[in-house]
CSV table of C-alpha atoms in Angstrom, one decimal:
chain,number,residue,atom,x,y,z
A,108,MET,CA,-32.9,-51.3,15.4
A,109,PRO,CA,-34.9,-53.0,12.6
A,110,ASP,CA,-37.2,-50.8,10.5
A,111,GLU,CA,-40.9,-51.1,11.2
A,112,PRO,CA,-43.1,-52.2,8.2
A,113,THR,CA,-45.0,-49.6,6.3
A,114,PRO,CA,-48.7,-50.4,6.5
A,115,GLU,CA,-50.8,-50.5,3.3
A,116,ARG,CA,-52.7,-47.3,2.6
A,117,THR,CA,-56.4,-47.5,2.1
A,118,PRO,CA,-59.1,-45.0,1.1
A,119,GLU,CA,-60.1,-44.7,4.7
A,120,THR,CA,-56.6,-43.5,5.7
A,121,SER,CA,-55.6,-41.6,2.6
A,122,SER,CA,-55.7,-38.2,4.4
A,123,VAL,CA,-53.6,-39.4,7.3
A,124,PRO,CA,-49.8,-38.8,7.3
A,125,GLU,CA,-47.6,-41.6,6.2
A,126,THR,CA,-45.3,-41.3,9.3
A,127,MET,CA,-45.5,-40.2,12.9
A,128,ARG,CA,-43.3,-39.6,15.9
A,129,ALA,CA,-43.4,-42.3,18.6
A,130,ALA,CA,-41.5,-43.3,21.8
A,131,ARG,CA,-39.5,-46.4,21.3
A,132,TYR,CA,-36.7,-48.3,23.0
A,133,GLY,CA,-34.3,-50.8,21.6
A,134,ARG,CA,-33.2,-52.6,24.8
A,135,TYR,CA,-34.2,-52.9,28.4
A,136,GLY,CA,-32.6,-50.5,30.9
A,137,GLY,CA,-33.0,-47.1,32.6
A,138,PRO,CA,-34.9,-44.1,31.2
A,139,GLU,CA,-32.0,-43.3,28.9
A,140,VAL,CA,-33.0,-46.2,26.6
A,141,LEU,CA,-36.1,-44.3,25.6
A,142,GLY,CA,-36.1,-42.1,22.5
A,143,VAL,CA,-38.4,-40.8,19.8
A,144,ARG,CA,-38.4,-42.3,16.3
A,145,THR,CA,-40.2,-41.5,13.1
A,146,VAL,CA,-42.2,-44.6,12.2
A,147,PRO,CA,-45.1,-45.5,9.9
A,148,VAL,CA,-48.6,-44.5,11.0
A,149,PRO,CA,-50.5,-47.7,11.7
A,150,ARG,CA,-53.6,-48.5,9.7
A,151,PRO,CA,-56.8,-49.7,11.3
A,152,GLY,CA,-57.8,-53.2,10.5
A,153,ARG,CA,-61.2,-54.8,10.8
A,154,ASN,CA,-63.2,-53.4,13.7
A,155,GLU,CA,-60.5,-51.0,14.6
A,156,VAL,CA,-60.2,-47.2,14.7
A,157,LEU,CA,-57.2,-44.9,14.2
A,158,VAL,CA,-56.9,-42.3,16.9
A,159,ARG,CA,-54.8,-39.1,16.8
A,160,VAL,CA,-53.4,-39.0,20.3
A,161,HIS,CA,-53.4,-35.8,22.3
A,162,ALA,CA,-51.7,-37.2,25.3
A,163,SER,CA,-50.6,-40.4,26.9
A,164,GLY,CA,-50.2,-41.3,30.6
A,165,VAL,CA,-47.1,-42.6,32.4
A,166,ASN,CA,-47.9,-45.4,34.9
A,167,ALA,CA,-45.7,-47.2,37.4
A,168,VAL,CA,-46.0,-50.4,35.5
A,169,ASP,CA,-44.4,-48.7,32.4
A,170,THR,CA,-41.2,-48.3,34.3
A,171,LEU,CA,-41.1,-52.0,35.3
A,172,ILE,CA,-41.7,-53.0,31.7
A,173,ARG,CA,-39.0,-50.6,30.3
A,174,SER,CA,-36.4,-51.8,32.9
A,175,GLY,CA,-36.9,-55.4,31.9
A,176,ARG,CA,-38.4,-56.6,35.1
A,177,MET,CA,-41.3,-58.0,33.1
A,178,ARG,CA,-39.2,-59.5,30.4
A,179,PRO,CA,-40.5,-63.1,30.8
A,180,VAL,CA,-43.8,-61.7,29.5
A,181,THR,CA,-42.7,-58.9,27.3
A,182,GLY,CA,-39.9,-60.8,25.5
A,183,PHE,CA,-36.9,-59.7,23.7
A,184,ARG,CA,-38.2,-58.4,20.4
A,185,PHE,CA,-37.2,-54.8,19.8
A,186,PRO,CA,-37.9,-52.0,19.2
A,187,LYS,CA,-40.8,-51.7,21.6
A,188,GLY,CA,-43.3,-49.0,22.2
A,189,ILE,CA,-44.4,-47.8,25.7
A,190,GLY,CA,-47.5,-46.5,27.4
A,191,ALA,CA,-51.1,-47.7,28.0
A,192,ASP,CA,-53.3,-44.6,28.4
A,193,PHE,CA,-54.4,-42.4,25.5
A,194,ALA,CA,-57.0,-39.8,24.7
A,195,GLY,CA,-57.6,-38.3,21.3
A,196,GLU,CA,-59.9,-38.1,18.3
A,197,VAL,CA,-60.8,-40.7,15.7
A,198,VAL,CA,-59.4,-40.0,12.3
A,199,ALA,CA,-60.2,-43.2,10.4
A,200,ARG,CA,-62.2,-46.4,10.8
A,201,GLY,CA,-61.3,-49.8,9.6
A,202,PRO,CA,-63.7,-52.2,7.8
A,203,GLY,CA,-66.6,-53.4,9.9
A,204,VAL,CA,-66.7,-50.4,12.3
A,205,GLY,CA,-70.3,-49.2,12.4
A,206,VAL,CA,-71.5,-52.5,10.9
A,207,GLY,CA,-72.3,-55.1,13.6
A,208,VAL,CA,-69.8,-54.1,16.3
A,209,GLY,CA,-70.7,-50.4,16.2
A,210,GLY,CA,-68.0,-47.8,16.9
A,211,PRO,CA,-67.2,-44.1,17.1
A,212,ASP,CA,-67.5,-41.8,14.1
A,213,VAL,CA,-64.5,-40.0,12.6
A,214,GLY,CA,-64.0,-36.9,14.7
A,215,ALA,CA,-65.2,-38.5,17.9
A,216,ARG,CA,-63.4,-37.7,21.1
A,217,VAL,CA,-62.3,-41.0,22.7
A,218,TRP,CA,-60.1,-42.4,25.4
A,219,GLY,CA,-58.9,-45.8,26.4
A,220,ALA,CA,-56.0,-48.0,27.7
A,221,PHE,CA,-54.0,-50.8,26.1
A,222,PHE,CA,-52.7,-53.8,28.0
A,223,ALA,CA,-49.5,-52.3,29.4
A,224,MET,CA,-47.3,-55.2,28.5
A,225,TRP,CA,-47.6,-54.5,24.8
A,226,GLY,CA,-48.8,-50.9,25.0
A,227,ALA,CA,-47.5,-48.3,22.6
A,228,ALA,CA,-49.8,-45.3,23.3
A,229,THR,CA,-46.9,-42.8,23.6
A,230,ALA,CA,-47.2,-41.9,19.9
A,231,GLU,CA,-49.0,-39.4,17.7
A,232,TYR,CA,-51.4,-42.1,16.4
A,233,VAL,CA,-52.6,-45.4,17.7
A,234,VAL,CA,-54.9,-48.2,16.4
A,235,ALA,CA,-57.4,-49.6,18.9
A,236,LYS,CA,-60.3,-52.0,18.8
A,237,ALA,CA,-63.5,-50.0,18.3
A,238,ARG,CA,-65.1,-51.9,21.2
A,239,GLU,CA,-62.3,-50.9,23.6
A,240,VAL,CA,-62.5,-47.1,23.3
A,241,ALA,CA,-65.2,-45.0,24.9
A,242,PRO,CA,-66.4,-41.4,24.6
A,243,ALA,CA,-64.0,-39.2,26.5
A,244,PRO,CA,-65.5,-36.8,29.1
A,245,GLU,CA,-66.7,-33.5,27.8
A,246,ALA,CA,-65.9,-31.5,30.9
A,247,ILE,CA,-62.1,-31.6,30.5
A,248,GLY,CA,-59.7,-31.4,27.6
A,249,LEU,CA,-58.4,-34.5,25.9
A,250,ALA,CA,-54.8,-34.0,27.1
A,251,GLU,CA,-56.1,-34.0,30.7
A,252,ALA,CA,-58.3,-37.0,30.1
A,253,ALA,CA,-55.3,-39.2,29.3
A,254,ALA,CA,-54.4,-39.1,33.0
A,255,LEU,CA,-57.4,-41.2,34.0
A,256,PRO,CA,-58.1,-44.4,32.0
A,257,THR,CA,-55.7,-46.8,33.8
A,258,VAL,CA,-55.7,-45.3,37.2
A,259,GLY,CA,-59.5,-44.6,37.1
A,260,MET,CA,-60.4,-48.2,36.0
A,261,ILE,CA,-58.2,-49.9,38.6
A,262,ALA,CA,-59.4,-47.5,41.3
A,263,LEU,CA,-63.1,-48.4,40.5
A,264,GLN,CA,-62.3,-52.1,40.4
A,265,GLY,CA,-60.3,-52.0,43.7
A,266,LEU,CA,-63.2,-50.2,45.5
A,267,ARG,CA,-65.6,-52.9,44.2
A,268,THR,CA,-63.2,-55.6,45.5
A,269,VAL,CA,-63.2,-54.2,49.0
A,270,ARG,CA,-67.0,-53.6,48.8
A,271,ALA,CA,-66.8,-49.9,49.4
A,272,ARG,CA,-70.2,-48.7,50.8
A,273,PRO,CA,-71.5,-45.3,52.1
A,274,GLY,CA,-70.7,-44.7,55.7
A,275,ARG,CA,-67.7,-47.0,55.9
A,276,THR,CA,-64.2,-45.9,56.9
A,277,ALA,CA,-61.4,-46.2,54.4
A,278,LEU,CA,-57.6,-45.9,54.5
A,279,VAL,CA,-55.9,-45.0,51.3
A,280,ILE,CA,-52.2,-45.7,51.3
A,281,GLY,CA,-50.1,-43.7,48.8
A,282,ALA,CA,-52.9,-41.2,48.2
A,283,ALA,CA,-50.8,-38.7,46.3
A,284,GLY,CA,-50.0,-40.6,43.1
A,285,GLY,CA,-52.1,-41.1,40.0
A,286,VAL,CA,-53.9,-44.2,41.4
A,287,GLY,CA,-54.2,-42.8,44.9
A,288,THR,CA,-55.8,-39.5,43.9
A,289,ALA,CA,-58.3,-41.4,41.8
A,290,VAL,CA,-59.1,-43.8,44.7
A,291,LEU,CA,-59.5,-40.9,47.2
A,292,GLN,CA,-62.0,-39.1,45.0
A,293,LEU,CA,-64.0,-42.1,44.1
A,294,ALA,CA,-64.1,-43.3,47.7
A,295,ARG,CA,-65.5,-39.9,48.7
A,296,ALA,CA,-68.0,-39.9,45.8
A,297,ARG,CA,-69.3,-43.2,47.3
A,298,GLY,CA,-69.8,-41.7,50.7
A,299,LEU,CA,-66.8,-43.2,52.5
A,300,SER,CA,-64.9,-41.5,55.3
A,301,VAL,CA,-61.3,-41.4,54.1
A,302,THR,CA,-58.0,-41.2,55.8
A,303,ALA,CA,-55.1,-40.6,53.4
A,304,VAL,CA,-51.5,-41.9,54.0
A,305,THR,CA,-49.2,-39.6,52.2
A,306,SER,CA,-46.2,-37.3,52.7
A,307,ALA,CA,-46.5,-34.0,54.6
A,308,ALA,CA,-45.9,-32.2,51.4
A,309,ASN,CA,-49.0,-33.7,49.8
A,310,ALA,CA,-51.3,-33.5,52.8
A,311,ALA,CA,-53.0,-30.4,51.6
A,312,GLN,CA,-53.7,-32.0,48.2
A,313,SER,CA,-55.3,-35.0,49.9
A,314,THR,CA,-57.5,-32.7,52.0
A,315,ARG,CA,-58.7,-30.8,48.9
A,316,LEU,CA,-59.6,-34.1,47.2
A,317,GLY,CA,-61.8,-35.1,50.2
A,318,ALA,CA,-59.7,-36.8,52.8
A,319,GLU,CA,-61.1,-36.1,56.3
A,320,ARG,CA,-57.7,-36.9,57.9
A,321,THR,CA,-54.1,-37.2,56.5
A,322,VAL,CA,-51.3,-39.3,57.9
A,323,ASP,CA,-47.6,-38.7,57.2
A,324,TYR,CA,-46.1,-42.1,56.3
A,325,ALA,CA,-42.6,-40.8,57.4
A,326,THR,CA,-43.5,-40.0,61.0
A,327,ASP,CA,-46.7,-41.9,61.9
A,328,GLU,CA,-46.4,-45.6,62.6
A,329,PRO,CA,-49.4,-47.7,61.2
A,330,ALA,CA,-50.1,-49.0,64.7
A,331,SER,CA,-50.8,-45.5,65.9
A,332,LEU,CA,-53.9,-45.2,63.7
A,333,GLY,CA,-55.9,-47.8,65.5
A,334,ARG,CA,-57.9,-50.8,64.3
A,335,GLU,CA,-60.8,-48.7,62.9
A,336,PHE,CA,-61.0,-49.2,59.1
A,337,ASP,CA,-63.6,-51.1,57.1
A,338,VAL,CA,-61.7,-50.7,53.9
A,339,ILE,CA,-58.0,-50.3,53.1
A,340,VAL,CA,-56.8,-49.6,49.6
A,341,ASP,CA,-53.0,-49.8,49.0
A,342,CYS,CA,-51.7,-47.8,46.1
A,343,HIS,CA,-48.0,-47.9,47.1
A,344,GLY,CA,-47.0,-51.5,47.8
A,345,SER,CA,-45.1,-51.1,51.0
A,346,GLY,CA,-46.0,-51.9,54.7
A,347,LEU,CA,-48.8,-54.2,53.8
A,348,ARG,CA,-48.3,-56.5,56.7
A,349,ALA,CA,-48.4,-53.6,59.2
A,350,TYR,CA,-51.4,-51.8,57.6
A,351,ARG,CA,-53.6,-54.9,57.3
A,352,GLN,CA,-53.7,-55.1,61.1
A,353,LEU,CA,-55.7,-51.8,61.1
A,354,LEU,CA,-58.8,-53.6,59.6
A,355,ARG,CA,-61.9,-54.0,61.7
A,356,PRO,CA,-63.2,-57.6,61.9
A,357,GLY,CA,-64.8,-58.4,58.5
A,358,GLY,CA,-62.9,-55.5,56.8
A,359,ARG,CA,-61.2,-56.0,53.4
A,360,MET,CA,-57.9,-54.8,52.0
A,361,VAL,CA,-56.6,-54.7,48.4
A,362,THR,CA,-53.4,-53.6,46.8
A,363,LEU,CA,-53.4,-51.9,43.4
A,364,ALA,CA,-49.6,-51.5,43.3
A,365,PRO,CA,-47.6,-53.9,41.1
A,366,ARG,CA,-44.8,-54.1,43.7
A,367,GLY,CA,-47.4,-55.0,46.4
A,368,ALA,CA,-48.4,-58.2,44.9
A,369,ALA,CA,-45.7,-60.4,46.3
A,370,ALA,CA,-46.2,-59.2,49.9
A,371,ALA,CA,-50.0,-59.6,49.4
A,372,PHE,CA,-49.7,-63.2,48.4
A,373,THR,CA,-47.7,-64.1,51.6
A,374,THR,CA,-50.7,-62.9,53.7
A,375,ALA,CA,-52.6,-66.0,52.5
A,376,VAL,CA,-50.4,-68.2,54.8
A,377,LEU,CA,-49.8,-65.8,57.6
A,378,PRO,CA,-52.1,-65.0,60.6
A,379,GLY,CA,-54.3,-62.0,60.1
A,380,PRO,CA,-56.4,-60.5,57.3
A,381,PHE,CA,-55.8,-61.5,53.7
A,382,VAL,CA,-54.7,-58.8,51.3
A,383,ARG,CA,-56.3,-59.1,47.9
A,384,VAL,CA,-54.5,-58.2,44.7
A,385,GLN,CA,-56.4,-56.2,42.0
A,386,THR,CA,-55.1,-56.3,38.5
A,387,LEU,CA,-56.5,-54.0,35.8
A,388,ARG,CA,-59.3,-55.2,33.7
A,389,ARG,CA,-59.9,-53.0,30.7
A,390,ARG,CA,-63.6,-52.5,30.6
A,391,ARG,CA,-65.5,-50.0,28.3
A,392,ASP,CA,-68.3,-49.8,30.9
A,393,ASP,CA,-65.8,-48.6,33.5
A,394,LEU,CA,-64.5,-45.9,31.1
A,395,ALA,CA,-68.1,-44.8,30.6
A,396,GLU,CA,-68.6,-44.6,34.4
A,397,LEU,CA,-65.4,-42.6,34.8
A,398,ALA,CA,-66.5,-40.1,32.1
A,399,ALA,CA,-69.9,-39.7,33.8
A,400,LEU,CA,-68.1,-39.0,37.1
A,401,VAL,CA,-65.8,-36.4,35.5
A,402,ASN,CA,-68.7,-34.7,33.7
A,403,GLY,CA,-70.6,-34.7,37.0
A,404,GLY,CA,-67.7,-33.0,38.9
A,405,GLU,CA,-67.0,-35.9,41.2
A,406,LEU,CA,-63.7,-36.8,39.6
A,407,ARG,CA,-60.8,-34.8,38.2
A,408,PRO,CA,-57.4,-35.8,36.9
A,409,VAL,CA,-54.6,-34.6,39.2
A,410,ILE,CA,-51.6,-33.9,37.0
A,411,GLU,CA,-48.1,-33.4,38.5
A,412,ARG,CA,-46.5,-32.4,35.2
A,413,THR,CA,-47.0,-32.6,31.5
A,414,TYR,CA,-43.9,-33.5,29.4
A,415,ALA,CA,-43.3,-33.1,25.7
A,416,LEU,CA,-42.8,-36.3,23.7
A,417,ASP,CA,-39.1,-35.6,23.4
A,418,GLU,CA,-39.0,-35.5,27.2
A,419,ILE,CA,-40.2,-39.1,27.6
A,420,ALA,CA,-36.9,-40.2,29.4
A,421,ASP,CA,-37.3,-37.3,31.9
A,422,ALA,CA,-40.8,-38.4,32.7
A,423,HIS,CA,-39.6,-42.0,33.4
A,424,ARG,CA,-36.7,-40.7,35.5
A,425,ALA,CA,-39.3,-38.9,37.7
A,426,ALA,CA,-41.5,-42.0,37.8
A,427,ASP,CA,-38.6,-44.1,38.8
A,428,THR,CA,-38.3,-42.2,42.1
A,429,GLY,CA,-41.6,-43.7,43.3
A,430,HIS,CA,-42.9,-40.4,44.4
A,431,ALA,CA,-45.6,-38.4,42.8
A,432,SER,CA,-48.2,-35.6,43.3
A,433,GLY,CA,-50.6,-36.8,40.7
A,434,LYS,CA,-50.2,-38.2,37.2
A,435,ARG,CA,-47.4,-37.5,34.7
A,436,LEU,CA,-48.5,-37.1,31.1
A,437,ILE,CA,-46.8,-37.1,27.7
A,438,ARG,CA,-48.3,-34.5,25.5
A,439,MET,CA,-48.2,-34.8,21.7
A,440,ALA,CA,-48.1,-31.8,19.5
A,441,GLY,CA,-51.6,-30.5,18.7
A,442,PRO,CA,-54.6,-29.0,20.3
A,443,ALA,CA,-56.1,-30.0,23.6
């Protein structure tokens, strides 16, 4: 694999190490293509900040990117980094930060998410636009906070798309994963009555997070639930055609799952309700709203397991199964 260029050092970054450890892969393929390399620490440019990462999240889209299923967009230039979510502390600011665009001070606790197609958050340091990071919630540690940026933002946006309102009935499909646990909590915080579709093993977790009823996807047919839902949020990507028949007249359904997009688009030409597709929009205001919800006790990250950086391949093997009980995190060395 070609060497990565060494960034020019500046007075702002003179106390930062020259190198760091970061997850990289040199070809598309299974989890075994992932490894850890020593690479130069990036330097913040104009209106950017350098963040020492405490943890990074693993999302379903990361596995699609790594496998090469998104190669028409991600291209064939290697090595590549991986990971969108991060939480950590600002250790340096580039020119312009604090002048005009504003930005966090050195030492500030921040979180954010990169565009996943070109994300490289699974590293000890990342550079981010100052306007794209937000203050991390104070009620939890930074390592825990890394579980929420991507799943929290898309959950918020999906609930807006289906016009979630207090008193409405909601069905959350795939309620046990990172996105599903966020949707479930946010729906309850908005006063919806929630039914969770999950496995029997995860039913208790869904109940703890606020589901009034749980449904085992392995044994309960969608038709048995009745046509009683105002809102359906799909976080899994399967069975969309059957589940959409459960909407009441005027109800709305959205899929947040990458693999649900193709099935959702076919509903535009088939009889029955249309299934909308929600893609993530990285919004600083949404990160601020999520932090407020965490600090207010209405939202908590649900973490299935935390892996060391050297275990990145193991984390992706687990993600490839398509089953989860919360979010998987990659923890960097250092304090929480």
